[in-house]
Amino acid sequence: MQNFAFSLTKPGISRRESMVIILRFVDKNSFIKERFFHIVHVRDTTALTIKKEICVVLSRYNLHIENIRGQGYDGASHMRGEWNVLKALFLNECPYAYYVHCMAHKLQLVLVTASREVKVVYQFFDHLTNIINIVVSSSMRNDESQYAQGIQIENMIASNEIETRRGANQIGTLQRAGYTHWGSHFQSICSLIKNFDATCKVISTIFEDNVVMSRELIMY
């Protein structure tokens, strides 16, 4: 008899609504294992749609709803509420599919809340958010940042400062930190470090444009 639990998360990289299914199960040697199972694009994030897609994936691999022994999601109301939500829909078919709030999600919320009480940490991420908004919110500035990254990568390759291989030296964008996304604050910092020179160039261009505009207004 198959006993397994699954959790669901929505990645923020894709522009389409998606869900990742992760299975937590007990193998034949009674060891608990957790494995990435499937990623599915969904039309919407209603409980009925998500349940339908999960059931389709499970049935494709001959995994049965009645064997679910747990389900874990983040704190979204349409996932863990009491009525007509994903948790309840699975419990209606399998009363043993006990719900557990995602521990990584709860820990992330605790860490974010605690960090706000440390002034230097709060100010750091506040400044980081402002910098990212300045660059990413404008398509023109974002294009300028990516162009600057391309020039920098070309120069570093020419001077043998970085290695070249398939998939390396990709041009990226600054990543916003999400309060509910585990590890997103670290990824946001890493994206700024990686794109630091290009980001400085964009901000410098904005500053220079504002200076020129101010002079023109004064002269006028």
PDB file of N, CA and C in Angstrom, residues 142-185:
ATOM      1  N   ASN A 142      15.837  48.483 -17.374  1.00  0.00           N
ATOM      2  CA  ASN A 142      16.138  47.060 -17.333  1.00  0.00           C
ATOM      3  C   ASN A 142      16.959  46.652 -18.555  1.00  0.00           C
ATOM      4  N   ASP A 143      16.591  47.198 -19.732  1.00  0.00           N
ATOM      5  CA  ASP A 143      17.356  46.920 -20.947  1.00  0.00           C
ATOM      6  C   ASP A 143      18.775  47.472 -20.837  1.00  0.00           C
ATOM      7  N   GLU A 144      18.894  48.659 -20.242  1.00  0.00           N
ATOM      8  CA  GLU A 144      20.216  49.264 -20.057  1.00  0.00           C
ATOM      9  C   GLU A 144      21.076  48.414 -19.135  1.00  0.00           C
ATOM     10  N   SER A 145      20.451  47.870 -18.091  1.00  0.00           N
ATOM     11  CA  SER A 145      21.169  47.009 -17.156  1.00  0.00           C
ATOM     12  C   SER A 145      21.663  45.743 -17.854  1.00  0.00           C
ATOM     13  N   GLN A 146      20.814  45.126 -18.655  1.00  0.00           N
ATOM     14  CA  GLN A 146      21.195  43.905 -19.346  1.00  0.00           C
ATOM     15  C   GLN A 146      22.272  44.166 -20.403  1.00  0.00           C
ATOM     16  N   TYR A 147      22.186  45.331 -21.051  1.00  0.00           N
ATOM     17  CA  TYR A 147      23.213  45.693 -22.032  1.00  0.00           C
ATOM     18  C   TYR A 147      24.562  45.877 -21.335  1.00  0.00           C
ATOM     19  N   ALA A 148      24.548  46.536 -20.189  1.00  0.00           N
ATOM     20  CA  ALA A 148      25.785  46.745 -19.423  1.00  0.00           C
ATOM     21  C   ALA A 148      26.360  45.407 -18.954  1.00  0.00           C
ATOM     22  N   GLN A 149      25.484  44.476 -18.564  1.00  0.00           N
ATOM     23  CA  GLN A 149      25.957  43.156 -18.161  1.00  0.00           C
ATOM     24  C   GLN A 149      26.641  42.441 -19.317  1.00  0.00           C
ATOM     25  N   GLY A 150      26.044  42.561 -20.514  1.00  0.00           N
ATOM     26  CA  GLY A 150      26.620  41.920 -21.695  1.00  0.00           C
ATOM     27  C   GLY A 150      28.009  42.442 -21.998  1.00  0.00           C
ATOM     28  N   ILE A 151      28.176  43.763 -21.922  1.00  0.00           N
ATOM     29  CA  ILE A 151      29.489  44.360 -22.160  1.00  0.00           C
ATOM     30  C   ILE A 151      30.493  43.888 -21.120  1.00  0.00           C
ATOM     31  N   GLN A 152      30.061  43.847 -19.854  1.00  0.00           N
ATOM     32  CA  GLN A 152      30.952  43.413 -18.775  1.00  0.00           C
ATOM     33  C   GLN A 152      31.389  41.962 -18.958  1.00  0.00           C
ATOM     34  N   ILE A 153      30.452  41.098 -19.334  1.00  0.00           N
ATOM     35  CA  ILE A 153      30.771  39.677 -19.543  1.00  0.00           C
ATOM     36  C   ILE A 153      31.749  39.514 -20.701  1.00  0.00           C
ATOM     37  N   GLU A 154      31.537  40.257 -21.770  1.00  0.00           N
ATOM     38  CA  GLU A 154      32.444  40.186 -22.918  1.00  0.00           C
ATOM     39  C   GLU A 154      33.857  40.599 -22.515  1.00  0.00           C
ATOM     40  N   ASN A 155      33.972  41.671 -21.737  1.00  0.00           N
ATOM     41  CA  ASN A 155      35.293  42.141 -21.305  1.00  0.00           C
ATOM     42  C   ASN A 155      35.971  41.137 -20.381  1.00  0.00           C
ATOM     43  N   MET A 156      35.189  40.517 -19.494  1.00  0.00           N
ATOM     44  CA  MET A 156      35.771  39.552 -18.559  1.00  0.00           C
ATOM     45  C   MET A 156      36.194  38.274 -19.275  1.00  0.00           C
ATOM     46  N   ILE A 157      35.449  37.882 -20.299  1.00  0.00           N
ATOM     47  CA  ILE A 157      35.844  36.708 -21.086  1.00  0.00           C
ATOM     48  C   ILE A 157      37.125  37.005 -21.857  1.00  0.00           C
ATOM     49  N   ALA A 158      37.205  38.216 -22.424  1.00  0.00           N
ATOM     50  CA  ALA A 158      38.384  38.603 -23.202  1.00  0.00           C
ATOM     51  C   ALA A 158      39.649  38.641 -22.345  1.00  0.00           C
ATOM     52  N   SER A 159      39.494  38.994 -21.080  1.00  0.00           N
ATOM     53  CA  SER A 159      40.644  39.071 -20.180  1.00  0.00           C
ATOM     54  C   SER A 159      40.839  37.799 -19.359  1.00  0.00           C
ATOM     55  N   ASN A 160      40.087  36.740 -19.707  1.00  0.00           N
ATOM     56  CA  ASN A 160      40.188  35.435 -19.036  1.00  0.00           C
ATOM     57  C   ASN A 160      39.868  35.493 -17.543  1.00  0.00           C
ATOM     58  N   GLU A 161      39.009  36.427 -17.150  1.00  0.00           N
ATOM     59  CA  GLU A 161      38.607  36.529 -15.744  1.00  0.00           C
ATOM     60  C   GLU A 161      37.536  35.517 -15.390  1.00  0.00           C
ATOM     61  N   ILE A 162      36.776  35.083 -16.359  1.00  0.00           N
ATOM     62  CA  ILE A 162      35.728  34.080 -16.123  1.00  0.00           C
ATOM     63  C   ILE A 162      35.822  33.000 -17.183  1.00  0.00           C
ATOM     64  N   GLU A 163      35.336  31.813 -16.835  1.00  0.00           N
ATOM     65  CA  GLU A 163      35.355  30.691 -17.764  1.00  0.00           C
ATOM     66  C   GLU A 163      34.094  30.700 -18.623  1.00  0.00           C
ATOM     67  N   THR A 164      34.202  30.094 -19.771  1.00  0.00           N
ATOM     68  CA  THR A 164      33.040  29.977 -20.657  1.00  0.00           C
ATOM     69  C   THR A 164      32.649  28.515 -20.772  1.00  0.00           C
ATOM     70  N   ARG A 165      31.391  28.266 -20.605  1.00  0.00           N
ATOM     71  CA  ARG A 165      30.834  26.926 -20.781  1.00  0.00           C
ATOM     72  C   ARG A 165      29.331  27.064 -20.997  1.00  0.00           C
ATOM     73  N   ARG A 166      28.730  26.012 -21.405  1.00  0.00           N
ATOM     74  CA  ARG A 166      27.300  26.038 -21.695  1.00  0.00           C
ATOM     75  C   ARG A 166      26.499  26.364 -20.435  1.00  0.00           C
ATOM     76  N   GLY A 167      25.645  27.372 -20.536  1.00  0.00           N
ATOM     77  CA  GLY A 167      24.792  27.764 -19.415  1.00  0.00           C
ATOM     78  C   GLY A 167      25.427  28.755 -18.466  1.00  0.00           C
ATOM     79  N   ALA A 168      26.717  29.059 -18.666  1.00  0.00           N
ATOM     80  CA  ALA A 168      27.407  29.998 -17.772  1.00  0.00           C
ATOM     81  C   ALA A 168      27.259  31.421 -18.283  1.00  0.00           C
ATOM     82  N   ASN A 169      27.521  32.370 -17.382  1.00  0.00           N
ATOM     83  CA  ASN A 169      27.562  33.794 -17.733  1.00  0.00           C
ATOM     84  C   ASN A 169      26.251  34.298 -18.336  1.00  0.00           C
ATOM     85  N   GLN A 170      25.158  33.874 -17.748  1.00  0.00           N
ATOM     86  CA  GLN A 170      23.847  34.304 -18.219  1.00  0.00           C
ATOM     87  C   GLN A 170      23.557  35.737 -17.763  1.00  0.00           C
ATOM     88  N   ILE A 171      22.914  36.503 -18.641  1.00  0.00           N
ATOM     89  CA  ILE A 171      22.474  37.847 -18.283  1.00  0.00           C
ATOM     90  C   ILE A 171      21.165  37.728 -17.517  1.00  0.00           C
ATOM     91  N   GLY A 172      21.105  38.339 -16.334  1.00  0.00           N
ATOM     92  CA  GLY A 172      19.918  38.199 -15.494  1.00  0.00           C
ATOM     93  C   GLY A 172      19.346  39.545 -15.092  1.00  0.00           C
ATOM     94  N   THR A 173      18.370  39.495 -14.222  1.00  0.00           N
ATOM     95  CA  THR A 173      17.745  40.702 -13.701  1.00  0.00           C
ATOM     96  C   THR A 173      17.786  40.670 -12.182  1.00  0.00           C
ATOM     97  N   LEU A 174      17.584  41.810 -11.570  1.00  0.00           N
ATOM     98  CA  LEU A 174      17.527  41.869 -10.114  1.00  0.00           C
ATOM     99  C   LEU A 174      16.275  41.164  -9.629  1.00  0.00           C
ATOM    100  N   GLN A 175      16.420  40.395  -8.557  1.00  0.00           N
ATOM    101  CA  GLN A 175      15.312  39.611  -8.019  1.00  0.00           C
ATOM    102  C   GLN A 175      14.740  40.280  -6.773  1.00  0.00           C
ATOM    103  N   ARG A 176      13.427  40.454  -6.771  1.00  0.00           N
ATOM    104  CA  ARG A 176      12.766  40.999  -5.587  1.00  0.00           C
ATOM    105  C   ARG A 176      12.665  39.936  -4.495  1.00  0.00           C
ATOM    106  N   ALA A 177      12.782  40.379  -3.264  1.00  0.00           N
ATOM    107  CA  ALA A 177      12.613  39.474  -2.122  1.00  0.00           C
ATOM    108  C   ALA A 177      11.121  39.335  -1.824  1.00  0.00           C
ATOM    109  N   GLY A 178      10.673  38.103  -1.672  1.00  0.00           N
ATOM    110  CA  GLY A 178       9.274  37.857  -1.338  1.00  0.00           C
ATOM    111  C   GLY A 178       9.150  37.419   0.106  1.00  0.00           C
ATOM    112  N   TYR A 179       8.251  38.035   0.839  1.00  0.00           N
ATOM    113  CA  TYR A 179       8.118  37.727   2.263  1.00  0.00           C
ATOM    114  C   TYR A 179       7.706  36.284   2.507  1.00  0.00           C
ATOM    115  N   THR A 180       7.046  35.658   1.537  1.00  0.00           N
ATOM    116  CA  THR A 180       6.572  34.291   1.732  1.00  0.00           C
ATOM    117  C   THR A 180       7.395  33.269   0.953  1.00  0.00           C
ATOM    118  N   HIS A 181       8.436  33.696   0.268  1.00  0.00           N
ATOM    119  CA  HIS A 181       9.229  32.784  -0.555  1.00  0.00           C
ATOM    120  C   HIS A 181      10.549  32.452   0.145  1.00  0.00           C
ATOM    121  N   TRP A 182      10.723  31.203   0.476  1.00  0.00           N
ATOM    122  CA  TRP A 182      11.900  30.759   1.207  1.00  0.00           C
ATOM    123  C   TRP A 182      13.162  30.999   0.382  1.00  0.00           C
ATOM    124  N   GLY A 183      14.133  31.667   0.981  1.00  0.00           N
ATOM    125  CA  GLY A 183      15.408  31.906   0.325  1.00  0.00           C
ATOM    126  C   GLY A 183      15.418  33.080  -0.630  1.00  0.00           C
ATOM    127  N   SER A 184      14.275  33.764  -0.796  1.00  0.00           N
ATOM    128  CA  SER A 184      14.214  34.837  -1.790  1.00  0.00           C
ATOM    129  C   SER A 184      15.045  36.053  -1.390  1.00  0.00           C
ATOM    130  N   HIS A 185      15.197  36.302  -0.087  1.00  0.00           N
ATOM    131  CA  HIS A 185      16.009  37.438   0.355  1.00  0.00           C
ATOM    132  C   HIS A 185      17.483  37.201   0.003  1.00  0.00           C
TER     133      HIS A 185
END
